[in-house]
Short mmCIF file of C-alpha atoms in Angstrom, two decimals:
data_model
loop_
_atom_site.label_atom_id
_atom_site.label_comp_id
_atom_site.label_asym_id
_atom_site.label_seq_id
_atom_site.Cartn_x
_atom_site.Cartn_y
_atom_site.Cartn_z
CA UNK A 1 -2.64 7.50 -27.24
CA UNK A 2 -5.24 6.88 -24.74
CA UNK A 3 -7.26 4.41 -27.11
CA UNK A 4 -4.18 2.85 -27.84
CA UNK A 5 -3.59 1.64 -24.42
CA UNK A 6 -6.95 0.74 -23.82
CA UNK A 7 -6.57 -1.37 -26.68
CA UNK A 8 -3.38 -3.23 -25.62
CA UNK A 9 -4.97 -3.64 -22.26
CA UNK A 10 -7.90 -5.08 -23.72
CA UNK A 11 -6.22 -7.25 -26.30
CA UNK A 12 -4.04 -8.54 -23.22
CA UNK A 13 -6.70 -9.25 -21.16
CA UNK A 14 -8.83 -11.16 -23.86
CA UNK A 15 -5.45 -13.25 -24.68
CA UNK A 16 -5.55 -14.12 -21.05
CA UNK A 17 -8.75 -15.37 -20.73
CA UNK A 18 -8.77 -16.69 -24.02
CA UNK A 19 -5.54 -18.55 -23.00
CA UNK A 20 -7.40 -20.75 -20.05
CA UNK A 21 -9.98 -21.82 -21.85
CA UNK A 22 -8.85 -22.33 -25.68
CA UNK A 23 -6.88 -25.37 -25.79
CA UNK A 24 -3.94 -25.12 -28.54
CA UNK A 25 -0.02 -26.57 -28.58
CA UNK A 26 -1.02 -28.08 -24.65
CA UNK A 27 2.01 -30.20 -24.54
CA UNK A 28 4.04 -26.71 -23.98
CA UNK A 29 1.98 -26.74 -20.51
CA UNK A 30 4.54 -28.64 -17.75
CA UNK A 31 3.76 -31.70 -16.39
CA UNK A 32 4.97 -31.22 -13.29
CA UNK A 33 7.65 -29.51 -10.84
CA UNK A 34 11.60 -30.55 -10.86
CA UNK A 35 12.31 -29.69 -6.73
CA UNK A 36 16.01 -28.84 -5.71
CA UNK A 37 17.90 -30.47 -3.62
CA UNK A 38 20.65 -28.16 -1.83
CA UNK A 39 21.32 -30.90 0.94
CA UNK A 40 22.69 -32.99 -1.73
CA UNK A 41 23.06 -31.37 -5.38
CA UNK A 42 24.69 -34.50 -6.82
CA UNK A 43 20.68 -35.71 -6.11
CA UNK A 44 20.33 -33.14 -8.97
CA UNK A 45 20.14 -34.68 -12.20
CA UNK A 46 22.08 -32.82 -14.38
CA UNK A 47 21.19 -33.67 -17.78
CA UNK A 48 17.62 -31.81 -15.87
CA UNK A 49 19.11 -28.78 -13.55
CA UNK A 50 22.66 -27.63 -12.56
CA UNK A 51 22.59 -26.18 -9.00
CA UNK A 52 25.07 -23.27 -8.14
CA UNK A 53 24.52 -22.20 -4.23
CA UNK A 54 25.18 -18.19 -4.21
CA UNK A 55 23.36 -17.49 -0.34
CA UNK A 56 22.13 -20.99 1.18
CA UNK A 57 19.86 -20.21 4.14
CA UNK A 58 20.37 -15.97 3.60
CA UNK A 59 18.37 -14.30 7.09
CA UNK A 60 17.23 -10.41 5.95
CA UNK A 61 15.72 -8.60 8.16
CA UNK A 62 13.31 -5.70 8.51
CA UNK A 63 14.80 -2.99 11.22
CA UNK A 64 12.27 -0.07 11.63
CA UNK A 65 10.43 1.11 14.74
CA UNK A 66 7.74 -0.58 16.27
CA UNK A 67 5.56 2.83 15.80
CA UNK A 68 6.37 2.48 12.12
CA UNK A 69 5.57 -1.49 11.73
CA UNK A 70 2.45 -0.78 13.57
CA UNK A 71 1.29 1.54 10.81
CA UNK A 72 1.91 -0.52 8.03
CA UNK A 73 -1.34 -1.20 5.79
CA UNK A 74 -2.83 -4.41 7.74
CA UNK A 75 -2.94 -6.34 4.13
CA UNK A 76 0.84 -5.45 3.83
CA UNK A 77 1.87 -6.40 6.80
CA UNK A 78 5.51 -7.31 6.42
CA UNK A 79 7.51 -10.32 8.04
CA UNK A 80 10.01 -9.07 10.23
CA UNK A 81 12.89 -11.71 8.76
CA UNK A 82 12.60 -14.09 6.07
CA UNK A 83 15.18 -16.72 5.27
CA UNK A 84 16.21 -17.38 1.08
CA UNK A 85 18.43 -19.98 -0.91
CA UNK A 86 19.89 -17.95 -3.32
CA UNK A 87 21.06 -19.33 -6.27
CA UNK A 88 21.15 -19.66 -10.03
CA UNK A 89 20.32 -22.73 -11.88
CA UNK A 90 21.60 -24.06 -15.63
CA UNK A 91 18.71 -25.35 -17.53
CA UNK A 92 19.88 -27.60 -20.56
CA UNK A 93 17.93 -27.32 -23.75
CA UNK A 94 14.70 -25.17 -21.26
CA UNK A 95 12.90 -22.98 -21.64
CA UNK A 96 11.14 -20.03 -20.53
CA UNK A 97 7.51 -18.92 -20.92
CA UNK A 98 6.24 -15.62 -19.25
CA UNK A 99 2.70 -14.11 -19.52
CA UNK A 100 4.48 -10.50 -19.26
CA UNK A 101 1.90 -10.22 -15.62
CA UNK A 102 2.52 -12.26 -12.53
CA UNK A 103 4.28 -15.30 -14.06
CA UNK A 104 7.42 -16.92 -15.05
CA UNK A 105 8.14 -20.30 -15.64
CA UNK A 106 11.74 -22.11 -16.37
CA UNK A 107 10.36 -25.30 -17.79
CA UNK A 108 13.60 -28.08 -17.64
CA UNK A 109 13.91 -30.26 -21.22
CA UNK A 110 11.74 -32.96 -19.46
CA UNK A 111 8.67 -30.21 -19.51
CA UNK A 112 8.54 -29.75 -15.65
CA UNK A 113 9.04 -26.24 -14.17
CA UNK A 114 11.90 -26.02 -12.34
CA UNK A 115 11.15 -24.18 -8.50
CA UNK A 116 13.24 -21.72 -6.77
CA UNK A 117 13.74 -19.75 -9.95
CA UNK A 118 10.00 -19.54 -11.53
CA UNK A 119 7.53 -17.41 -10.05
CA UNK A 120 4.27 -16.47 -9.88
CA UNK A 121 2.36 -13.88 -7.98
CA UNK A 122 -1.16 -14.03 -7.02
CA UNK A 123 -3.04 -10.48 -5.41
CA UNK A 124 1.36 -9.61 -5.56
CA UNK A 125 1.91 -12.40 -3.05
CA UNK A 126 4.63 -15.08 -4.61
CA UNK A 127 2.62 -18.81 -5.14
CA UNK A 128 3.98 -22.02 -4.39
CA UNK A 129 5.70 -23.76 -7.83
CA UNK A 130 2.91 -26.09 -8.04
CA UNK A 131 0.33 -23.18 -8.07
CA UNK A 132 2.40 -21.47 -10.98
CA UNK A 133 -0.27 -19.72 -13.53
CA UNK A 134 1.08 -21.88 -16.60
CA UNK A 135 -0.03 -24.75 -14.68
CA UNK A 136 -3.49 -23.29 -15.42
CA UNK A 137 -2.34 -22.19 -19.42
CA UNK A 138 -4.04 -23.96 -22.75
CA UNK A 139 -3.35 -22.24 -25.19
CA UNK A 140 0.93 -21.88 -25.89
CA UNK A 141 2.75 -20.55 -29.20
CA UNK A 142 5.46 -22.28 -30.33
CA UNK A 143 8.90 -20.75 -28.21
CA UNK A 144 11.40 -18.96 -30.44
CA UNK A 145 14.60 -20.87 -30.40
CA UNK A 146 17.74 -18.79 -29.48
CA UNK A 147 21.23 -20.76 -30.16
CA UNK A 148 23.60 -20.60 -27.30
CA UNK A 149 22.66 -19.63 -23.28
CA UNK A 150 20.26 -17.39 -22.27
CA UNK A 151 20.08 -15.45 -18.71
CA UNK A 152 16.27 -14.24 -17.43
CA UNK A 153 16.30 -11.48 -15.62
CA UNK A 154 12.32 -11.83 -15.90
CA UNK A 155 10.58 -10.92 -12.82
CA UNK A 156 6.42 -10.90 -12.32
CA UNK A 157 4.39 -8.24 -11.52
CA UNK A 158 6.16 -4.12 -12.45
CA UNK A 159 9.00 -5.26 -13.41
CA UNK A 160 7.79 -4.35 -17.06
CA UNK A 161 7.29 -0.85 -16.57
CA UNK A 162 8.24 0.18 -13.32
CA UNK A 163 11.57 1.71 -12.54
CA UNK A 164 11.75 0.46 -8.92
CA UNK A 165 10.71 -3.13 -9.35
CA UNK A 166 13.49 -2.83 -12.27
CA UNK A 167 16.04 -2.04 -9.81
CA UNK A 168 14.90 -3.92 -7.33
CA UNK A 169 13.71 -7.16 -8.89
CA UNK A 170 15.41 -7.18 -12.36
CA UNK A 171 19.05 -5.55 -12.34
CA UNK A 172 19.93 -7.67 -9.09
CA UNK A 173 20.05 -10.77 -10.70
CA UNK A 174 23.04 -10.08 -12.33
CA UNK A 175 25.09 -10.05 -8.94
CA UNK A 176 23.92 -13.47 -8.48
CA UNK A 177 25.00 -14.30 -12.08
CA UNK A 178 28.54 -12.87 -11.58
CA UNK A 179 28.68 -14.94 -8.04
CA UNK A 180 27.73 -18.15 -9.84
CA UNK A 181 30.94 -17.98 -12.01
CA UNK A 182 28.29 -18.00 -15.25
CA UNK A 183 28.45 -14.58 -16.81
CA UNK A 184 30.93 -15.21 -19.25
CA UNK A 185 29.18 -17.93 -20.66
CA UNK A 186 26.11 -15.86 -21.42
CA UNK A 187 25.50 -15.51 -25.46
CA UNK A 188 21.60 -13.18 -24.02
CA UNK A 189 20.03 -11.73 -21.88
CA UNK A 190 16.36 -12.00 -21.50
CA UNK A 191 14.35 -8.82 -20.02
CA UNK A 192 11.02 -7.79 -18.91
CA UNK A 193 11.17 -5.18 -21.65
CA UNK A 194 13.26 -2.06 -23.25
CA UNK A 195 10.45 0.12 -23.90
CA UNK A 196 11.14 2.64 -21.61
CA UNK A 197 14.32 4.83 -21.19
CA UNK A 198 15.36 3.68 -17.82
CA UNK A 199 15.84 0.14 -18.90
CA UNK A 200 18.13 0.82 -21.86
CA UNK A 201 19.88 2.75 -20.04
CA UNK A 202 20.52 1.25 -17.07
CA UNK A 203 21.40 -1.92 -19.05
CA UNK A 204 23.96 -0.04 -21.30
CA UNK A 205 25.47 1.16 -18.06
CA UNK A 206 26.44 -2.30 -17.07
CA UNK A 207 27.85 -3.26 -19.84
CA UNK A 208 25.11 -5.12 -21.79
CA UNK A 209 25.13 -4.98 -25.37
CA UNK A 210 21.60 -4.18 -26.79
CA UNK A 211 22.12 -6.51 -29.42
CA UNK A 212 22.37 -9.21 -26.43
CA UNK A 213 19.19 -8.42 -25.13
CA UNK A 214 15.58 -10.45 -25.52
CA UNK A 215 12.80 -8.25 -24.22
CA UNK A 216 10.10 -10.81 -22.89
CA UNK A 217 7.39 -8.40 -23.74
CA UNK A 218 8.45 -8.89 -27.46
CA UNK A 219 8.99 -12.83 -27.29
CA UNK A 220 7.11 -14.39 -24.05
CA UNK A 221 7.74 -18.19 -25.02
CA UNK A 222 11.91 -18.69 -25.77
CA UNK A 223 14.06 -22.46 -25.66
CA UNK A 224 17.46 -22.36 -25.74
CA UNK A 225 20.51 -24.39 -25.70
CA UNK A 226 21.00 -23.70 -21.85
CA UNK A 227 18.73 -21.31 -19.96
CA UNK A 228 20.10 -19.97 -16.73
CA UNK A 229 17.76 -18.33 -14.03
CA UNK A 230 18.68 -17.17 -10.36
CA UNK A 231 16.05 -16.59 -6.92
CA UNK A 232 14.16 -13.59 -7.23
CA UNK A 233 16.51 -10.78 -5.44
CA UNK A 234 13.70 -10.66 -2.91
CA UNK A 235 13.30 -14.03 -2.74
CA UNK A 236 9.11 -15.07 -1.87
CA UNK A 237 9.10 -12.11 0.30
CA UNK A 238 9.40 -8.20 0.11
CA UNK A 239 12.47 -7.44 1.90
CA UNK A 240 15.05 -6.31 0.33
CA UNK A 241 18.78 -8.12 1.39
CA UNK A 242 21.97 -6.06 2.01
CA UNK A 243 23.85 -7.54 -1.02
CA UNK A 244 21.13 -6.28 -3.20
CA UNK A 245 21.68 -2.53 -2.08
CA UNK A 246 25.28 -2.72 -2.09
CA UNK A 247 25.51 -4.25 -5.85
CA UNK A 248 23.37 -1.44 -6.91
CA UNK A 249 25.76 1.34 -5.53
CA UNK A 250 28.80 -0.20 -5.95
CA UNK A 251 27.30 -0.53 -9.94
CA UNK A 252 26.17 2.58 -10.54
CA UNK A 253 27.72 5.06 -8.20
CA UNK A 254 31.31 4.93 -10.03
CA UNK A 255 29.26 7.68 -12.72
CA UNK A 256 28.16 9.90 -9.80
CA UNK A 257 31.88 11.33 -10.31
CA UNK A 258 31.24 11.13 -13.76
CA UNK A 259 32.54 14.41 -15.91
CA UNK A 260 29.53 15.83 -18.09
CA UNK A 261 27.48 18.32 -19.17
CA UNK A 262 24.25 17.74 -18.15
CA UNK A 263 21.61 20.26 -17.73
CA UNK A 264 20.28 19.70 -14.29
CA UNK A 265 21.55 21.76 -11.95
CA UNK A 266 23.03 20.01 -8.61
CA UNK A 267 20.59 21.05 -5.41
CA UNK A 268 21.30 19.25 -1.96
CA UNK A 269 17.25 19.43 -1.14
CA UNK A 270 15.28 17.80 -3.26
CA UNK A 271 11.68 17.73 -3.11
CA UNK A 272 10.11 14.38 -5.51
CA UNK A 273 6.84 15.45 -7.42
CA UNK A 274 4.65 13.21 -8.04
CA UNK A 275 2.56 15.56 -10.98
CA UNK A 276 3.41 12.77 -13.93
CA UNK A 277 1.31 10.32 -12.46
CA UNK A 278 -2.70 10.43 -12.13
CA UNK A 279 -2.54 8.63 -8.67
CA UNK A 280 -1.22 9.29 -5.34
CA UNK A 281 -0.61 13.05 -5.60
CA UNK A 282 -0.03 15.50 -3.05
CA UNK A 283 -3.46 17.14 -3.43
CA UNK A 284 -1.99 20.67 -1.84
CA UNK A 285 1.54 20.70 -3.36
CA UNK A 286 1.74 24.20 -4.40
CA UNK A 287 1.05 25.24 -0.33
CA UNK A 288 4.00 22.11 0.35
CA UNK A 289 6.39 24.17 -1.93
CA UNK A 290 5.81 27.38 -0.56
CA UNK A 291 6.64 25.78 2.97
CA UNK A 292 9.59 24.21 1.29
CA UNK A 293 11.25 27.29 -0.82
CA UNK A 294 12.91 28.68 2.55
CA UNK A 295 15.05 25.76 2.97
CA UNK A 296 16.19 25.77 -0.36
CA UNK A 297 14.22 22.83 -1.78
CA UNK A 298 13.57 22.16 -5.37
CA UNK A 299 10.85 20.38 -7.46
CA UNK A 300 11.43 17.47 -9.67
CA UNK A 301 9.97 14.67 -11.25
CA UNK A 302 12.05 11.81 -11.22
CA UNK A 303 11.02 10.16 -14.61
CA UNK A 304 11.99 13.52 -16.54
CA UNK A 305 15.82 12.70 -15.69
CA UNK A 306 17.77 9.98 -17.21
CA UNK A 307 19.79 7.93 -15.23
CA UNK A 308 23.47 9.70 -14.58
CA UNK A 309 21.32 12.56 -14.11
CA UNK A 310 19.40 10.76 -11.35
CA UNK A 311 22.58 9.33 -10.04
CA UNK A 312 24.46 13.01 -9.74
CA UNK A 313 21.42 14.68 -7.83
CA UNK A 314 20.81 11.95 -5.16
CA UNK A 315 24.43 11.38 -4.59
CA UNK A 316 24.83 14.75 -3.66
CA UNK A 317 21.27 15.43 -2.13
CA UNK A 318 21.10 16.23 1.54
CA UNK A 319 17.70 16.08 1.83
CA UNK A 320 15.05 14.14 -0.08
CA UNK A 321 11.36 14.29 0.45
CA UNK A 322 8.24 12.78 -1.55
CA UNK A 323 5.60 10.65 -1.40
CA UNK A 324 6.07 6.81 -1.48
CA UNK A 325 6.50 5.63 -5.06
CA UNK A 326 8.87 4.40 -7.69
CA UNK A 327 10.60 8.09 -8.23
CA UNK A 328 11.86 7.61 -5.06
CA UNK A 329 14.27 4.37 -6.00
CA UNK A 330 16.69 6.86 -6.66
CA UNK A 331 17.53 7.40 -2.80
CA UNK A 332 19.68 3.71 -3.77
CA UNK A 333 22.01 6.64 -5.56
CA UNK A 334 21.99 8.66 -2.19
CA UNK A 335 25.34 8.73 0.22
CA UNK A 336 24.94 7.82 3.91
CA UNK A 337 23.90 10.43 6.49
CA UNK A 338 21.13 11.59 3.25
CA UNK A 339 17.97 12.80 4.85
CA UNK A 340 14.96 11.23 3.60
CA UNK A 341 11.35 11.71 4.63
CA UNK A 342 8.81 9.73 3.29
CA UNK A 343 5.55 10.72 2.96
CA UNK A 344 2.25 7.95 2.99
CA UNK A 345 -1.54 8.03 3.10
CA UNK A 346 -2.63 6.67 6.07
CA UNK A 347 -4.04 3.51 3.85
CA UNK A 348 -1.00 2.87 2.03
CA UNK A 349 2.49 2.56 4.15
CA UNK A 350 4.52 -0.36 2.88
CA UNK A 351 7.77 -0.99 3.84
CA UNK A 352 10.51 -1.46 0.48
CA UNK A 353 11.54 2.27 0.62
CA UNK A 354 12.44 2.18 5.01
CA UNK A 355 13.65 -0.99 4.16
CA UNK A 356 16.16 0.13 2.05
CA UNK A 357 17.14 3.50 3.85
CA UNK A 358 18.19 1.26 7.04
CA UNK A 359 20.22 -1.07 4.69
CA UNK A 360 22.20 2.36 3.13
CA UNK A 361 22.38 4.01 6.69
CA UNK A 362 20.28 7.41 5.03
CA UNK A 363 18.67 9.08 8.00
CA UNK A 364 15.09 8.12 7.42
CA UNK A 365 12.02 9.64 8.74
CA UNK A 366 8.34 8.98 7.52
CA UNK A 367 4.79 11.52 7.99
CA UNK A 368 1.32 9.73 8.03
CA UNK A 369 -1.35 11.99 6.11
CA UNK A 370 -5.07 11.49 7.08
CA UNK A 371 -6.99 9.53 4.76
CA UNK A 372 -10.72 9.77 3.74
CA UNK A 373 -11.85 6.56 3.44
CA UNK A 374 -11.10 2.84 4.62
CA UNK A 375 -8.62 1.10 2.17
CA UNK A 376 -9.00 -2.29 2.04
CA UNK A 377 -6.27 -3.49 -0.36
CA UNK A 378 -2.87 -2.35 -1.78
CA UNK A 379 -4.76 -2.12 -5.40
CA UNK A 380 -7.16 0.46 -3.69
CA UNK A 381 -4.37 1.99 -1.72
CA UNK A 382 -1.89 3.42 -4.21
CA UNK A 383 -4.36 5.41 -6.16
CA UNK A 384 -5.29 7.29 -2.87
CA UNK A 385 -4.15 10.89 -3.36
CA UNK A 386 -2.79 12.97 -0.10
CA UNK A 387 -2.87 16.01 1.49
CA UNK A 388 0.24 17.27 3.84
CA UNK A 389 0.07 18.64 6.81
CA UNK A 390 3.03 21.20 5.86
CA UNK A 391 3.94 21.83 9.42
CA UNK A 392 4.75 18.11 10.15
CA UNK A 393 7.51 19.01 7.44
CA UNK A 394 8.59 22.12 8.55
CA UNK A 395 9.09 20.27 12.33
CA UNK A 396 11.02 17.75 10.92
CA UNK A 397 13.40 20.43 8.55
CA UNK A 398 13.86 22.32 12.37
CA UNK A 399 14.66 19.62 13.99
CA UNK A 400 17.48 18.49 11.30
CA UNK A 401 19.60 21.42 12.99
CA UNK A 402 19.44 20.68 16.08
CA UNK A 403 19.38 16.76 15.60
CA UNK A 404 21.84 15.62 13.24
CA UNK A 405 23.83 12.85 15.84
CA UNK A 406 20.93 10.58 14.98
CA UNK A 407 21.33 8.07 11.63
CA UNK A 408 18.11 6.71 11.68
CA UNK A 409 15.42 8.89 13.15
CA UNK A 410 11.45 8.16 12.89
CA UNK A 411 8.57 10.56 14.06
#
């Protein structure tokens, strides 16, 4: 298995590299960018791009405690409020080319990439359109032609494989499609990828026919009849907008109530394990449990559950505690008043998980572990393991009894 990924890896990366250098089918590559007008859409030319407005001018803003933004990794350093124009744009005869990494471009029929809806990430920071990475692309396979109109829910960076950038960067997108009036008119819809269980799911939960559905990891280069691509749910930033949290419960919360026979057994204090992944792990866990098992906590590791599972335990969870990472997207599933306490490395506290506990009123609290060594970037950071100081957790667990007026409490 292990050779097998090293070869994918390796085959991707020489396809890369291989890509900026090898010239073949250049005229794919855009010639330049097609810029929106919102002032005045009839400016638009639509036989190019049809504009549809969802949030013009949309203010989000980041509400934690100083104490909290001060800790936050120096090359993460979040902007307090950021300002997006949502909206989702019709594409005549476009298409889409991806390189399944950091980069997505909508490329109009007149071969310029269309702005607002393509992206491209450089060291996970969002690039201006002209700056996109096909801009820098020789070497382009023919697209596969799909009759009718396609949607892109494509999204750079995790998206592919990683279950919180899928609900926070992929799934969204279909609130702005509903809010643009388009959904009916939809004939696919174009994904990172449905390799893993999450995203099948999660897509047959809304409503999406598998038979609908492109994966981009399968076909990176697609034309169509129409293509129709929104804003990024997070726009060029990292904070995550109000809408987005309250599409994703009032989507999936309806099967928290859900009849079934499931086999995990509801707990109201969850403890998150990180012990399926090879980075960030909580280096003395076992001694963290044992501190744990007199408050009733229990151990479990997020990507061994499928979905309604995931769903049923947060939404009745009183309590849930883990290190920062993607198994803790589930707290979206959580009610209000939930207790959550975050745990980071000292190198490595970013900001999308207190984000979203502020936007979902859960009562959110955070411990800092010691680190051993200077992190310089978020690469560097997330593979730092931790160990808890177990008492910090125990304080906070006493002080839930005798401090539960509070909604949003930090240490």
């Amino acid at each position: 298995m292990k050779l097998k990924a090293y070869y994918t890896k390796g085959t991707k990366k020489l396809k890369k590299i291989l890509g900026r250098y090898v010239p073949h089918n250049t005229h794919y590559r855009p010639g330049d960018v097609c810029r929106i007008n919102l002032e005045q859409l009839t400016a638009n030319n639509p036989r190019e791009i049809r504009v549809h407005p969802i949030y013009p001018g949309l203010t989000t803003e980041l509400n934690i405690s100083e104490d909290l933004y001060e800790a936050c990794s120096e090359y993460w350093k979040p902007k307090k409020k950021v300002q997006t124009d949502y909206m989702v744009v019709e594409v005549p005869n476009g298409r889409i080319y991806t390189d399944n990494e950091s980069s997505v471009a909508v490329v109009s029929q007149y071969n310029r990439l269309v702005e607002n809806v393509s992206l491209s990430l450089t060291s996970g920071k969002v690039s201006e359109p002209n700056l996109n990475n096909i801009f820098e692309q020789r070497y382009f396979n023919p697209p596969v032609k799909y009759n009718g109109t396609v949607f892109s829910l494509l999204t750079g960076g995790a998206g592919l494989n990683n279950i919180s950038h899928w609900f926070v960067d992929v799934l969204p997108r279909l609130h702005l499609l509903r809010e643009s009036g388009l959904y009916d008119k939809v004939d696919w819809f174009y994904v990172p990828s449905t390799r893993y269980d999450f995203q099948r799911e999660t897509l047959e939960l809304l409503g999406i026919p598998q038979e609908k559905i492109i994966a981009g990891d399968k076909f990176p280069h697609i034309a169509a009849d129409c293509i129709i691509a929104s804003t990024a749910p997070r726009g060029n930033h990292t904070l995550v907008p109000k809408w987005l949290c309250d599409y994703l419960q009032e989507a999936f919360l309806p099967y928290a109530e859900e009849e079934n026979e499931l086999i995990t057994p509801d707990t109201p204090y969850l403890y998150i394990s990180r012990s399926d992944s090879k980075i960030r792990n909580i280096l003395n866990e076992k001694e963290l449990l044992e501190a744990l098992e007199p408050y009733g906590f229990r151990s479990i590791v997020s990507s061994g559950l499928n979905i309604k599972e995931k769903i049923r335990l947060f939404s009745r969870a009183k309590v849930v505690l883990g290190a920062t990472g993607a198994g803790l997207i589930s707290m979206i599933f959580c009610k209000p008043g939930t207790k959550m306490i975050e745990i980071f490395n000292e190198g490595f506290v970013i900001e999308p998980f207190y984000d979203i506990a502020t936007k979902i009123d859960l009562d959110y609290d955070y411990i800092i572990c010691q680190g051993n060594k200077r992190v310089r970037n978020a690469d560097q950071g997330q593979r730092e393991h931790l160990v808890v100081e177990t008492d910090k957790v125990v304080e906070i667990l006493e002080r839930m009894k005798t401090d539960k007026s509070k909604k949003v409490k930090v240490a």
